[in-house]
Coordinates of C-alpha atoms in Angstrom, one line a residue:
M1 CA 0.0 0.0 0.0
K2 CA 2.9 2.3 0.8
L3 CA 4.5 1.7 -2.6
K4 CA 1.1 2.3 -4.3
S5 CA 0.7 5.6 -2.5
I6 CA 4.2 6.7 -3.5
L7 CA 3.6 5.8 -7.2
K8 CA 0.3 7.8 -7.1
N9 CA 2.1 10.9 -5.8
V10 CA 4.8 10.6 -8.3
A11 CA 2.2 10.4 -11.1
I12 CA 0.5 13.5 -9.8
V13 CA 3.9 15.4 -9.8
L14 CA 4.7 14.2 -13.3
V15 CA 1.3 15.4 -14.6
A16 CA 1.8 18.8 -12.9
I17 CA 5.3 19.1 -14.4
T18 CA 4.0 18.2 -17.9
A19 CA 1.2 20.7 -17.6
T20 CA 3.5 23.4 -16.4
N21 CA 6.0 22.7 -19.2
T22 CA 3.2 23.0 -21.8
L23 CA 2.3 26.4 -20.5
A24 CA 5.9 27.5 -20.5
Q25 CA 6.1 27.1 -24.3
D26 CA 6.4 30.3 -26.2
G27 CA 3.1 31.4 -27.7
F28 CA 1.1 28.8 -25.7
Q29 CA -2.6 28.9 -26.6
G30 CA -5.5 26.5 -26.1
Q31 CA -9.1 26.2 -27.4
A32 CA -12.0 24.7 -25.6
V33 CA -15.5 24.0 -27.1
Y34 CA -18.4 24.2 -24.7
M35 CA -22.1 23.2 -25.0
S36 CA -24.5 25.4 -23.1
K37 CA -28.0 24.2 -22.3
T38 CA -30.8 26.0 -20.4
T39 CA -33.9 24.3 -19.2
V40 CA -37.3 26.0 -19.0
D41 CA -40.2 24.8 -16.8
M42 CA -43.2 25.6 -19.1
D43 CA -45.7 24.9 -16.3
N44 CA -44.5 27.9 -14.4
F45 CA -45.3 30.2 -17.3
G46 CA -48.8 29.2 -18.4
G47 CA -47.8 25.8 -19.7
R48 CA -50.2 24.0 -17.5
E49 CA -53.1 25.0 -19.8
M50 CA -51.2 24.0 -23.0
S51 CA -51.5 20.8 -24.8
P52 CA -48.3 18.6 -25.1
E53 CA -48.1 19.4 -28.8
R54 CA -48.2 23.1 -28.1
K55 CA -45.5 22.8 -25.5
K56 CA -43.3 20.8 -27.9
M57 CA -43.7 23.3 -30.6
I58 CA -42.7 26.2 -28.4
M59 CA -39.7 24.4 -27.0
E60 CA -38.6 23.6 -30.6
R61 CA -38.7 27.3 -31.4
M62 CA -36.7 28.2 -28.3
K63 CA -34.1 25.5 -28.9
S64 CA -31.7 27.7 -30.8
M65 CA -31.8 30.2 -27.9
L66 CA -31.6 27.6 -25.1
E67 CA -28.9 25.4 -26.6
K68 CA -25.7 27.0 -27.7
T69 CA -22.1 26.1 -28.7
Y70 CA -19.3 28.4 -27.5
I71 CA -15.5 28.5 -28.1
L72 CA -13.0 29.7 -25.5
D73 CA -9.6 30.7 -26.8
F74 CA -7.2 31.1 -24.0
N75 CA -3.5 31.6 -23.1
K76 CA -1.7 31.9 -19.8
T77 CA -3.5 35.1 -18.8
E78 CA -6.2 36.0 -21.3
S79 CA -9.3 34.5 -22.9
I80 CA -12.1 35.3 -25.3
Y81 CA -15.4 33.4 -25.1
K82 CA -17.9 33.7 -27.9
E83 CA -20.6 31.7 -29.8
D84 CA -19.4 29.4 -32.5
E85 CA -19.8 31.5 -35.7
A86 CA -20.0 28.4 -37.8
L87 CA -23.3 27.4 -36.0
E88 CA -24.7 30.9 -35.8
A89 CA -28.2 31.3 -37.3
P90 CA -28.3 33.2 -40.6
G91 CA -28.6 36.9 -40.0
G92 CA -27.5 36.7 -36.3
R93 CA -24.7 38.6 -34.7
G94 CA -23.7 35.8 -32.3
G95 CA -24.6 35.3 -28.7
F96 CA -28.1 34.8 -27.4
S97 CA -31.0 37.0 -28.1
M98 CA -33.8 37.5 -25.6
G99 CA -36.1 40.5 -24.9
G100 CA -33.9 42.9 -26.9
M101 CA -30.6 41.6 -25.4
S102 CA -27.9 40.0 -27.5
A103 CA -24.6 39.0 -25.8
G104 CA -21.4 39.1 -27.8
P105 CA -17.8 38.1 -26.9
I106 CA -16.5 38.1 -23.4
Y107 CA -12.8 39.0 -22.9
K108 CA -11.0 38.2 -19.6
N109 CA -7.5 39.1 -18.4
V110 CA -6.8 37.3 -15.1
K111 CA -3.4 39.1 -14.8
D112 CA -4.9 42.6 -15.0
N113 CA -8.2 41.6 -13.3
K114 CA -10.1 42.9 -16.3
L115 CA -13.4 41.9 -18.0
V116 CA -14.7 43.4 -21.3
Q117 CA -18.0 42.4 -22.7
D118 CA -19.7 43.2 -26.0
Q119 CA -23.5 43.7 -25.2
E120 CA -26.4 44.8 -27.4
F121 CA -29.5 46.0 -25.6
F122 CA -32.6 47.2 -27.4
G123 CA -30.7 48.3 -30.5
K124 CA -27.9 50.1 -28.5
Q125 CA -24.3 48.7 -28.5
F126 CA -22.6 48.7 -25.1
L127 CA -19.0 47.9 -24.1
I128 CA -19.0 46.7 -20.5
K129 CA -15.6 47.3 -18.9
D130 CA -15.1 46.2 -15.3
S131 CA -13.0 44.1 -12.9
L132 CA -13.5 40.4 -13.0
P133 CA -16.4 39.2 -10.9
K134 CA -14.9 37.3 -7.9
L135 CA -16.5 34.2 -6.5
E136 CA -15.6 32.7 -3.2
W137 CA -15.0 29.2 -4.3
K138 CA -15.2 26.3 -1.8
M139 CA -13.2 23.2 -2.7
S140 CA -14.9 19.9 -1.8
G141 CA -12.2 17.4 -2.8
E142 CA -14.8 15.5 -4.9
S143 CA -13.6 14.4 -8.3
K144 CA -14.9 13.0 -11.5
Q145 CA -13.7 12.3 -15.1
I146 CA -14.7 14.6 -18.0
G147 CA -13.3 13.1 -21.1
K148 CA -9.7 12.3 -20.4
Y149 CA -9.4 14.9 -17.7
T150 CA -9.6 14.4 -14.0
C151 CA -11.7 17.2 -12.6
F152 CA -12.3 18.5 -9.1
K153 CA -15.5 20.1 -7.7
A154 CA -15.8 23.7 -6.4
T155 CA -19.0 25.6 -5.4
A156 CA -19.8 29.3 -4.8
T157 CA -22.7 31.6 -4.3
K158 CA -23.3 34.0 -7.1
K159 CA -25.4 37.2 -7.2
V160 CA -27.8 37.2 -10.1
D161 CA -27.9 40.3 -12.3
A162 CA -31.1 42.0 -13.6
A163 CA -30.4 40.9 -17.2
D164 CA -30.1 37.2 -16.4
W165 CA -33.3 36.0 -18.0
T166 CA -32.2 32.4 -17.7
N167 CA -33.0 32.4 -14.0
M168 CA -36.4 34.0 -14.3
R169 CA -39.1 32.0 -12.4
R170 CA -42.7 32.3 -11.4
R171 CA -43.1 34.2 -8.2
D172 CA -43.9 31.9 -5.3
R173 CA -46.6 33.8 -3.4
D174 CA -46.8 31.1 -0.7
R175 CA -43.3 31.7 0.6
D176 CA -44.4 34.4 3.0
K177 CA -47.8 34.0 4.6
K178 CA -47.9 37.6 5.8
D179 CA -47.4 38.9 2.3
E180 CA -50.1 36.6 1.0
D181 CA -52.6 37.7 3.7
K182 CA -51.7 41.4 3.0
E183 CA -52.3 40.9 -0.8
T184 CA -55.7 39.2 -0.1
T185 CA -56.8 42.1 2.1
E186 CA -55.8 44.6 -0.6
V187 CA -57.8 42.7 -3.2
E188 CA -60.9 42.7 -1.0
K189 CA -60.6 46.5 -0.5
D190 CA -60.3 47.2 -4.2
S191 CA -62.8 45.0 -6.1
T192 CA -61.7 46.5 -9.4
K193 CA -58.4 44.6 -9.0
T194 CA -60.1 41.3 -9.8
D195 CA -61.2 42.7 -13.2
A196 CA -57.8 44.3 -14.1
P197 CA -55.5 42.5 -16.4
K198 CA -52.6 40.6 -14.8
D199 CA -49.3 42.4 -14.8
P200 CA -46.8 39.8 -16.3
F201 CA -44.0 41.5 -14.4
E202 CA -45.8 40.7 -11.1
E203 CA -45.8 37.0 -12.1
I204 CA -42.1 36.6 -12.5
E205 CA -39.0 37.2 -10.4
I206 CA -35.2 36.8 -10.6
P207 CA -33.6 35.3 -7.4
E208 CA -31.0 37.5 -5.7
E209 CA -28.5 34.6 -5.5
I210 CA -27.9 31.1 -6.9
E211 CA -25.4 28.4 -6.2
V212 CA -22.8 27.6 -8.8
T213 CA -21.0 24.3 -9.1
A214 CA -17.8 24.1 -11.2
W215 CA -15.5 21.3 -12.2
Y216 CA -11.9 22.2 -13.1
T217 CA -8.9 20.2 -14.2
M218 CA -5.3 20.9 -13.0
D219 CA -4.1 19.0 -16.1
I220 CA -4.5 22.4 -17.7
P221 CA -3.4 24.9 -15.0
V222 CA -4.8 28.1 -16.3
N223 CA -6.9 30.3 -14.1
N224 CA -9.8 30.5 -16.6
G225 CA -13.1 29.1 -17.8
P226 CA -16.3 29.7 -19.9
G227 CA -18.2 33.0 -19.7
E228 CA -17.3 35.1 -16.7
Y229 CA -16.1 32.1 -14.7
W230 CA -12.5 31.9 -13.5
G231 CA -10.6 31.8 -10.2
L232 CA -9.7 28.1 -9.9
P233 CA -6.3 26.4 -10.1
G234 CA -7.2 24.8 -13.5
L235 CA -9.3 25.2 -16.6
I236 CA -13.1 25.0 -15.7
L237 CA -14.6 22.3 -17.9
E238 CA -18.2 22.3 -16.5
V239 CA -20.4 24.8 -14.8
N240 CA -23.9 24.3 -13.3
S241 CA -25.6 27.6 -12.6
G242 CA -29.3 27.8 -11.9
R243 CA -31.0 26.1 -14.9
T244 CA -28.0 26.4 -17.1
T245 CA -25.3 23.7 -17.7
I246 CA -22.1 24.5 -19.6
L247 CA -20.0 21.5 -20.5
C248 CA -16.7 21.2 -22.4
S249 CA -16.8 18.8 -25.2
K250 CA -13.4 19.3 -26.9
I251 CA -10.0 20.8 -26.0
V252 CA -7.2 21.5 -28.5
M253 CA -3.8 22.5 -27.0
N254 CA -1.7 24.8 -29.2
P255 CA -3.9 24.6 -32.3
S256 CA -2.3 25.1 -35.7
D257 CA -4.7 27.9 -36.5
K258 CA -4.8 30.2 -33.5
N259 CA -7.6 32.8 -33.1
D260 CA -6.7 36.3 -31.9
I261 CA -7.4 37.0 -28.3
K262 CA -8.3 40.7 -28.3
E263 CA -10.7 42.9 -26.4
P264 CA -14.0 43.9 -28.0
T265 CA -13.8 47.7 -28.9
K266 CA -17.3 48.7 -30.2
G267 CA -20.0 50.3 -28.2
K268 CA -20.7 52.9 -25.5
E269 CA -18.3 52.2 -22.6
V270 CA -20.1 51.5 -19.3
S271 CA -19.3 49.7 -16.0
M272 CA -21.2 46.6 -15.1
E273 CA -23.2 48.5 -12.4
E274 CA -24.1 51.2 -15.0
Y275 CA -25.3 48.6 -17.4
Q276 CA -27.4 46.9 -14.7
D277 CA -29.0 50.3 -14.0
I278 CA -29.8 50.7 -17.7
V279 CA -31.5 47.3 -17.8
K280 CA -33.5 48.0 -14.6
K281 CA -34.8 51.3 -15.9
K282 CA -35.8 49.8 -19.2
M283 CA -37.7 47.0 -17.5
E284 CA -39.5 49.5 -15.3
E285 CA -40.3 51.6 -18.4
M286 CA -41.8 48.5 -20.1
R287 CA -43.8 47.8 -17.0
E288 CA -45.2 51.3 -16.9
M289 CA -46.0 51.1 -20.6
F290 CA -47.9 47.9 -20.1
R291 CA -49.9 49.4 -17.2
S292 CA -50.8 52.6 -19.2
R293 CA -52.1 50.5 -22.1
G294 CA -54.4 48.5 -19.8
G295 CA -52.3 45.4 -20.1
R296 CA -52.9 45.1 -23.9
G297 CA -49.2 45.0 -24.8
G298 CA -47.7 47.1 -27.5
G299 CA -50.8 47.7 -29.6
R300 CA -52.0 51.3 -30.2
R301 CA -55.4 52.6 -29.0
N302 CA -57.8 53.6 -31.7

């Protein structure tokens, strides 16, 4: 048993040395392909009244938005993460599109603690420049195999931003009995409320925080990962965040055709906080517009 333990430790050291030597090469660069999938519970958004055929049709239409392929090009300190252009729908600009939002490339520089994100919002181009979001990762020691790579588990709690539509959920009005009783009392006082159209913004909410689980491999000791994720002693190969799973399906070390890793440059420069404020104001504007039109959406009154 002692000999077996020694051999195991020697193997770990050899892997670490090999990985370090790979990174030490001049012009080192790698490329990782990720599959991103977001699930939607249709029952929470009026799906209970829909037929199975109707649900299936809607999910098929949403498939291109909920299932994406991304490419992460990375070196020792930088990375660029963007949707695979070869699979992009005709006429698209890359990234997902939902409610007037379209996300472009995400650039990270772990040495300079820098994040730059290309973001389109209701026809306006923004360039989000900020420091890298820092998560307090907790290592569990748990491991699993992803492809040929041994990966280790880490978890963290992440604040959810106002533009994160993937974590929208139906508001649970039974969570707080006091709020429910108060709402009932208000409805009884104002009988006109029962005839008023439902405000869709009242039916949904975005949680303040969610738990994120990441699996990283020290076989590729770069402090990077898909999207905004980073901060672990190895490349992150899998992320589970809310209803979204991002899984690495392919890795190429030092590819013959290397893509440029450059910051996006187009758009109005804003910080992440400033962009969040813009999103919140737009959502409130849409809500007020809905109310002023009596809940009839975007149609004009005759």
